[in-house]
């Protein structure tokens, strides 16, 4: 007899929405909740690497991403004035707006029969050994066979069930992100390098848009004055006089157009479950973004968890198998991402070739089947 019939997924981000969809496809009853009142239509872009697209294709969602996103397979390096320095092939990837990806994943989950509720969180849960009894923020109560904590890097559920031990730590960099109109020069993953070592990354997220990001080193998490992100980013990128950068910055007129956040990371050792509560995505493993893989790892987690839970006769075995199948791969990406982050902090220009070699080696690793 199947051990798992009814699952609660807490968090409908990239990992949670994909898990809700994949588990419905595996025949489970899925209830998915998110604390946010609605899916954000703002936000930046995300790069879906080859392995991420492969996982999405397995779920039947690859085509939808390609239709609204922008595929590319080139890596280009420019100097800060916009002169092309070098180009080489990159693994085929798809850039996409985060809001567009969220729509695809959530719609797929709902169409497959998952119940998705926003503006809802849990206030308490207790694992009886046979079920998880959950109290919701709107006063309702319900019982589930398994609860999936997909509530992101600052997971409250991880804190409650695993304790403080596996909290986040600051990685030594903060990230500035903003969207812009797509310039013709940006036909792949582009890095603009300034003599100071500052690097600005850009990739397309649709046939009309691109996403720009800049990583800033600091010993402690940076705090920026409220309402000034759009002014500060101009100062930070002052030495980039490439016309496409200047034009993009000119389009930024308010602080809401710039997303700033410190990079906080975590890696929970396996197993990723305690009793019937299991971690997925950033709640279990949040790498720095240098391998553009955190979302991809969350999507792969969802596929594997659905596979483990779908036909299992033992919750303990299914959840144990899930993190066993995932941990080495996720740790490899976490370690490589952190090393790239540390290389930049030490000396981005001097470590450029070392970082490029690590990136290529890790891309090859990612190409292996999950
Ligand atoms: C700067 C940056 C760039 C990145 N670029 C890439 C990239 O190019 N490619 C890539 O693959 N990855 C990238 N990532 C990583 C990627 O964004 C994350 O790994 C991914 O979003 C993780 O998905 P998730 O579902 O685990 O968490 P999230 O996407 O954070 O979703 C968590 C969800 O849980 C909800 N939630 C939180 N608390 C509660 C609660 N108490 N109750 C209910 N719901 C709750 C939140 O509202 C949210 O919707 C990047 C990350 C950063 C920081």
Coordinates of C-alpha atoms and ligand atoms in Angstrom, one line a residue:
X1 CA 0.0 0.0 0.0
X2 CA 1.2 3.5 -0.8
X3 CA 2.5 5.2 2.3
X4 CA 1.9 8.7 1.1
X5 CA -1.4 10.1 -0.3
X6 CA -1.7 13.7 1.0
X7 CA 1.1 16.2 1.0
X8 CA 1.4 19.8 2.1
X9 CA 4.0 22.0 0.4
X10 CA 4.8 25.1 2.3
X11 CA 6.1 27.8 -0.2
X12 CA 5.1 28.1 -3.9
X13 CA 8.4 29.5 -5.1
X14 CA 10.4 27.7 -7.8
X15 CA 10.9 24.5 -5.8
X16 CA 7.5 24.4 -4.1
X17 CA 5.4 25.0 -7.2
X18 CA 7.5 22.4 -9.2
X19 CA 7.2 19.9 -6.4
X20 CA 3.4 20.5 -6.2
X21 CA 3.2 19.8 -9.9
X22 CA 5.5 16.8 -10.0
X23 CA 3.8 15.2 -7.0
X24 CA 0.4 15.6 -8.6
X25 CA 1.7 13.9 -11.7
X26 CA 2.9 11.1 -9.4
X27 CA -0.7 10.7 -8.2
X28 CA -0.5 12.4 -4.8
X29 CA -3.1 14.9 -3.4
X30 CA -1.2 18.1 -3.0
X31 CA -2.0 21.3 -1.0
X32 CA 0.5 24.1 -1.6
X33 CA 0.4 27.3 0.4
X34 CA 2.4 30.6 0.2
X35 CA 2.7 33.4 2.7
X36 CA 2.7 36.0 0.0
X37 CA -0.8 37.3 -1.0
X38 CA 0.0 36.9 -4.7
X39 CA 2.7 35.9 -7.2
X40 CA 5.0 38.8 -7.7
X41 CA 4.9 40.2 -11.3
X42 CA 8.1 42.2 -10.6
X43 CA 11.5 40.7 -9.8
X44 CA 14.5 40.0 -11.8
X45 CA 15.5 37.2 -14.2
X46 CA 16.9 33.8 -13.8
X47 CA 19.1 31.5 -16.0
X48 CA 17.8 28.0 -16.5
X49 CA 20.9 26.0 -17.3
X50 CA 21.0 22.9 -19.5
X51 CA 20.3 20.5 -16.7
X52 CA 17.5 22.7 -15.4
X53 CA 15.9 22.7 -18.8
X54 CA 16.3 18.9 -19.0
X55 CA 14.4 18.6 -15.7
X56 CA 11.7 21.0 -16.9
X57 CA 11.4 19.0 -20.2
X58 CA 11.0 15.8 -18.2
X59 CA 8.0 17.5 -16.5
X60 CA 6.7 18.7 -19.9
X61 CA 7.4 22.4 -19.0
X62 CA 10.5 23.1 -21.1
X63 CA 8.6 24.3 -24.2
X64 CA 6.6 26.8 -22.2
X65 CA 9.8 28.3 -20.8
X66 CA 11.4 28.6 -24.2
X67 CA 8.3 30.3 -25.6
X68 CA 8.4 33.2 -23.1
X69 CA 12.1 33.1 -22.2
X70 CA 15.2 33.5 -24.4
X71 CA 17.5 30.6 -25.2
X72 CA 21.2 31.3 -25.6
X73 CA 24.4 29.3 -25.9
X74 CA 27.2 31.9 -26.0
X75 CA 29.4 33.3 -23.3
X76 CA 30.8 36.8 -24.1
X77 CA 33.3 39.0 -22.2
X78 CA 33.5 42.8 -22.7
X79 CA 35.6 45.4 -21.2
X80 CA 34.0 48.3 -19.3
X81 CA 33.8 50.4 -22.4
X82 CA 31.8 47.7 -24.2
X83 CA 34.6 46.3 -26.4
X84 CA 34.1 42.6 -27.0
X85 CA 37.2 40.8 -25.5
X86 CA 36.3 37.1 -26.2
X87 CA 33.4 34.8 -27.0
X88 CA 33.0 31.1 -26.6
X89 CA 30.2 28.5 -26.6
X90 CA 28.3 28.1 -23.3
X91 CA 26.0 25.2 -22.4
X92 CA 22.6 25.8 -23.9
X93 CA 20.5 27.8 -21.4
X94 CA 17.3 29.8 -21.2
X95 CA 17.0 33.2 -19.6
X96 CA 13.5 34.0 -18.3
X97 CA 11.8 36.6 -16.1
X98 CA 11.2 35.2 -12.7
X99 CA 7.5 36.2 -12.9
X100 CA 7.1 34.3 -16.1
X101 CA 8.7 31.2 -14.7
X102 CA 6.4 31.5 -11.6
X103 CA 3.3 31.7 -13.8
X104 CA 4.4 28.6 -15.7
X105 CA 5.1 26.5 -12.6
X106 CA 2.0 27.6 -10.6
X107 CA -0.4 27.2 -13.5
X108 CA 1.0 23.7 -14.2
X109 CA 0.5 22.7 -10.6
X110 CA -3.1 24.1 -10.5
X111 CA -4.0 22.5 -13.9
X112 CA -2.7 19.2 -12.6
X113 CA -5.1 19.4 -9.7
X114 CA -2.9 20.8 -6.8
X115 CA -4.8 23.2 -4.5
X116 CA -2.7 26.4 -4.3
X117 CA -3.6 29.0 -1.7
X118 CA -1.8 32.3 -1.2
X119 CA -1.7 34.6 1.8
X120 CA -1.5 31.5 4.1
X121 CA 1.1 30.0 6.3
X122 CA 1.3 27.6 9.2
X123 CA 1.2 28.6 12.8
X124 CA 1.9 25.1 14.3
X125 CA 2.6 21.5 13.3
X126 CA 3.0 18.3 15.2
X127 CA 4.3 15.0 13.8
X128 CA 2.4 12.2 15.4
X129 CA 4.5 9.5 13.7
X130 CA 1.5 8.5 11.5
X131 CA 0.7 12.0 10.2
X132 CA 1.5 15.7 10.5
X133 CA -1.2 17.8 12.1
X134 CA -1.1 21.3 10.8
X135 CA -2.7 24.6 12.1
X136 CA -2.9 27.4 9.5
X137 CA -2.7 31.1 9.9
X138 CA -6.5 31.4 9.1
X139 CA -7.4 29.1 11.9
X140 CA -8.0 25.9 9.8
X141 CA -6.5 22.6 10.8
X142 CA -5.6 19.6 8.5
X143 CA -3.7 16.4 8.5
X144 CA -1.1 15.3 6.0
X145 CA 1.1 12.3 5.4
X146 CA 4.2 14.5 4.6
X147 CA 4.9 18.2 4.8
X148 CA 7.5 19.7 2.4
X149 CA 9.3 22.8 3.6
X150 CA 9.9 24.8 0.4
X151 CA 9.9 28.1 2.2
X152 CA 13.2 29.4 1.0
X153 CA 16.6 30.2 2.3
X154 CA 15.3 31.8 5.6
X155 CA 12.9 28.8 6.1
X156 CA 10.9 29.1 9.3
X157 CA 10.0 25.4 9.1
X158 CA 13.6 24.4 8.9
X159 CA 14.2 26.5 12.0
X160 CA 11.3 24.9 13.8
X161 CA 12.0 21.3 12.9
X162 CA 15.8 21.3 12.6
X163 CA 16.6 24.0 15.1
X164 CA 18.9 27.0 14.8
X165 CA 22.0 25.0 13.9
X166 CA 21.3 25.1 10.2
X167 CA 20.7 28.8 9.8
X168 CA 22.3 30.9 7.1
X169 CA 25.7 32.6 6.9
X170 CA 26.7 35.7 4.9
X171 CA 28.9 34.7 1.9
X172 CA 30.9 38.0 1.7
X173 CA 29.0 39.5 -1.2
X174 CA 25.8 41.3 -1.9
X175 CA 23.9 41.5 -5.2
X176 CA 22.4 44.4 -7.1
X177 CA 19.8 43.4 -9.8
X178 CA 17.7 45.2 -12.3
X179 CA 15.9 44.6 -15.6
X180 CA 16.5 46.5 -18.9
X181 CA 15.5 46.5 -22.5
X182 CA 17.5 43.9 -24.5
X183 CA 20.3 45.4 -26.5
X184 CA 21.4 43.7 -29.7
X185 CA 24.9 43.0 -28.2
X186 CA 23.4 40.8 -25.4
X187 CA 22.9 37.5 -27.2
X188 CA 24.3 35.3 -24.5
X189 CA 25.7 35.3 -21.0
X190 CA 27.7 38.5 -21.0
X191 CA 30.3 39.7 -18.4
X192 CA 31.5 43.3 -18.5
X193 CA 34.9 43.6 -16.7
X194 CA 36.3 46.9 -15.3
X195 CA 40.0 47.4 -14.6
X196 CA 39.2 47.6 -10.9
X197 CA 38.0 44.0 -11.0
X198 CA 34.3 45.0 -10.8
X199 CA 32.1 42.7 -13.0
X200 CA 28.7 43.4 -14.4
X201 CA 26.7 40.4 -15.7
X202 CA 23.9 40.6 -18.2
X203 CA 21.8 37.9 -20.0
X204 CA 18.5 38.0 -22.0
X205 CA 15.3 37.1 -20.2
X206 CA 12.9 37.4 -23.2
X207 CA 13.1 38.7 -26.8
X208 CA 12.6 42.2 -25.4
X209 CA 14.3 42.2 -22.0
X210 CA 17.5 41.4 -20.2
X211 CA 18.6 41.2 -16.6
X212 CA 21.7 42.9 -15.1
X213 CA 23.5 41.9 -11.9
X214 CA 26.5 43.2 -10.0
X215 CA 28.1 41.5 -7.0
X216 CA 29.7 43.7 -4.4
X217 CA 32.3 42.4 -1.8
X218 CA 32.0 43.4 1.9
X219 CA 33.2 41.8 5.1
X220 CA 29.8 42.2 6.7
X221 CA 26.3 42.3 5.2
X222 CA 25.8 45.8 3.6
X223 CA 22.9 47.9 4.6
X224 CA 21.7 50.6 2.1
X225 CA 19.6 53.6 3.0
X226 CA 15.9 52.9 2.1
X227 CA 14.7 54.5 -1.2
X228 CA 18.2 55.1 -2.5
X229 CA 19.1 51.8 -4.3
X230 CA 18.6 53.4 -7.8
X231 CA 21.0 56.2 -6.9
X232 CA 23.6 54.0 -5.3
X233 CA 23.7 51.5 -8.2
X234 CA 24.7 54.4 -10.5
X235 CA 27.7 55.2 -8.2
X236 CA 28.7 51.6 -8.0
X237 CA 28.7 51.2 -11.8
X238 CA 30.2 54.6 -12.6
X239 CA 33.3 53.1 -14.2
X240 CA 31.2 51.1 -16.7
X241 CA 30.9 53.5 -19.7
X242 CA 29.7 50.9 -22.2
X243 CA 26.7 52.6 -23.9
X244 CA 24.4 49.6 -23.1
X245 CA 25.1 49.9 -19.4
X246 CA 24.7 53.7 -19.4
X247 CA 21.4 53.3 -21.3
X248 CA 20.1 50.7 -18.9
X249 CA 21.0 52.9 -15.9
X250 CA 19.2 55.8 -17.5
X251 CA 16.0 53.7 -17.5
X252 CA 16.2 53.3 -13.8
X253 CA 14.2 56.1 -12.2
X254 CA 13.1 54.7 -8.8
X255 CA 14.3 52.4 -6.0
X256 CA 11.6 49.8 -6.8
X257 CA 13.5 49.0 -10.0
X258 CA 16.6 47.8 -8.2
X259 CA 16.7 44.7 -6.0
X260 CA 19.5 44.6 -3.5
X261 CA 20.2 41.7 -1.1
X262 CA 23.1 40.2 0.8
X263 CA 24.1 36.7 -0.3
X264 CA 23.2 34.4 2.6
X265 CA 23.9 30.7 2.1
X266 CA 23.2 27.4 3.8
X267 CA 23.7 23.7 3.3
X268 CA 21.9 21.2 5.5
X269 CA 23.6 17.8 5.8
X270 CA 21.6 14.8 4.8
X271 CA 19.1 13.5 5.8
X272 CA 16.9 16.5 4.9
X273 CA 13.9 15.1 6.9
X274 CA 12.9 14.8 10.5
X275 CA 10.0 12.4 10.8
X276 CA 7.5 13.4 8.1
X277 CA 8.8 16.9 7.5
X278 CA 11.2 17.3 4.6
X279 CA 13.3 20.2 3.2
X280 CA 13.4 21.1 -0.5
X281 CA 15.2 23.8 -2.5
X282 CA 16.8 26.8 -0.8
X283 CA 15.4 25.6 2.6
X284 CA 17.8 22.7 2.3
X285 CA 20.6 24.2 0.3
X286 CA 21.0 27.8 -0.8
X287 CA 24.3 28.3 -2.8
X288 CA 25.7 31.6 -3.9
X289 CA 24.4 32.4 -7.4
X290 CA 27.7 32.0 -9.2
X291 CA 26.8 28.7 -10.8
X292 CA 23.2 30.1 -11.7
X293 CA 22.0 26.8 -10.2
X294 CA 20.0 27.3 -7.0
X295 CA 16.7 27.3 -8.8
X296 CA 17.8 24.3 -11.0
X297 CA 18.7 22.3 -7.9
X298 CA 15.3 23.1 -6.4
X299 CA 13.6 21.9 -9.6
X300 CA 15.6 18.7 -9.7
X301 CA 14.8 18.2 -6.0
X302 CA 11.1 18.3 -6.9
X303 CA 11.5 15.7 -9.6
X304 CA 13.4 13.3 -7.3
X305 CA 11.1 13.8 -4.3
X306 CA 8.0 13.1 -6.4
X307 CA 9.7 10.0 -7.7
X308 CA 10.7 8.8 -4.2
X309 CA 7.2 9.5 -2.7
X310 CA 5.1 8.4 -5.6
X311 CA 5.2 4.7 -5.2
X312 CA 6.8 4.3 -1.8
X313 CA 5.5 2.0 0.9
X314 CA 7.6 3.7 3.7
X315 CA 7.8 7.4 4.4
X316 CA 11.1 7.0 6.2
X317 CA 12.7 5.1 3.3
X318 CA 11.3 7.5 0.6
X319 CA 12.5 10.6 2.4
X320 CA 15.9 9.1 3.2
X321 CA 16.3 8.0 -0.5
X322 CA 15.4 11.5 -1.6
X323 CA 18.2 13.3 0.2
X324 CA 20.7 10.5 -0.5
X325 CA 20.0 10.9 -4.2
X326 CA 20.4 14.6 -4.0
X327 CA 23.1 15.5 -1.5
X328 CA 26.4 14.9 -3.4
X329 CA 25.1 16.7 -6.5
X330 CA 23.8 19.7 -4.5
X331 CA 27.0 19.9 -2.3
X332 CA 29.2 19.9 -5.5
X333 CA 27.2 22.9 -6.8
X334 CA 27.2 24.6 -3.4
X335 CA 31.0 24.2 -3.0
X336 CA 31.8 25.3 -6.6
X337 CA 29.5 28.3 -6.2
X338 CA 31.1 29.3 -3.0
X339 CA 34.6 28.9 -4.4
X340 CA 33.8 31.2 -7.3
X341 CA 32.4 33.7 -4.8
X342 CA 35.6 33.5 -2.8
X343 CA 37.8 33.8 -5.9
X344 CA 36.0 37.1 -6.7
X345 CA 36.5 38.4 -3.2
X346 CA 40.2 37.5 -3.2
X347 CA 41.0 39.0 -6.6
X348 CA 38.5 38.7 -9.5
X349 CA 40.9 39.6 -12.3
X350 CA 43.8 37.4 -11.1
X351 CA 41.5 34.5 -10.5
X352 CA 39.6 34.9 -13.8
X353 CA 41.1 31.8 -15.6
X354 CA 40.9 29.6 -12.4
X355 CA 37.2 30.5 -12.0
X356 CA 36.5 29.9 -15.7
X357 CA 38.0 26.4 -15.5
X358 CA 36.0 25.6 -12.3
X359 CA 32.8 26.9 -14.0
X360 CA 33.4 24.7 -17.1
X361 CA 34.3 21.6 -15.0
X362 CA 31.1 22.1 -12.9
X363 CA 28.9 22.6 -16.0
X364 CA 30.2 19.2 -17.2
X365 CA 29.3 17.7 -13.8
X366 CA 25.8 19.2 -14.1
X367 CA 25.3 17.5 -17.4
X368 CA 25.4 14.0 -15.7
X369 CA 21.9 12.5 -15.2
X370 CA 20.2 13.0 -11.9
Ligands
LIG1 C1 21.1 36.9 -6.9 C2 20.6 35.6 -7.2 C3 20.6 35.1 -8.5 C4 20.2 33.8 -8.8 N1 20.2 33.4 -10.1 C5 19.9 32.1 -10.4 C6 19.9 31.6 -11.7 O1 20.3 32.3 -12.6 N2 19.6 30.3 -11.9 C7 19.1 29.5 -10.9 O2 18.8 28.3 -11.1 N3 19.0 29.9 -9.6 C8 19.4 31.2 -9.3 N4 19.3 31.7 -8.1 C9 18.8 30.8 -7.0 C10 17.3 30.7 -7.0 O3 16.7 32.0 -7.0 C11 16.8 29.9 -5.8 O4 17.6 28.8 -5.6 C12 15.4 29.5 -5.9 O5 14.5 30.6 -5.9 C13 15.0 28.6 -4.8 O6 13.7 28.2 -4.9 P1 12.8 27.8 -3.6 O7 11.5 27.5 -4.1 O8 13.6 26.9 -2.8 O9 12.8 29.2 -2.7 P2 12.0 30.5 -3.1 O10 12.0 30.7 -4.6 O11 12.7 31.6 -2.3 O12 10.5 30.4 -2.7 C14 10.2 30.3 -1.3 C15 8.7 30.6 -1.2 O13 8.3 30.3 0.1 C16 7.4 31.3 0.5 N5 7.4 31.4 2.0 C17 8.4 31.8 2.8 N6 8.1 31.7 4.1 C18 6.9 31.1 4.1 C19 6.0 30.7 5.1 N7 6.3 30.8 6.4 N8 4.8 30.1 4.8 C20 4.4 29.9 3.5 N9 5.2 30.3 2.5 C21 6.4 30.9 2.8 C22 7.9 32.6 -0.1 O14 6.9 33.6 -0.3 C23 8.4 32.0 -1.5 O15 7.3 32.1 -2.4 C24 19.7 33.0 -7.7 C25 19.7 33.5 -6.4 C26 20.1 34.8 -6.2 C27 20.1 35.2 -4.7

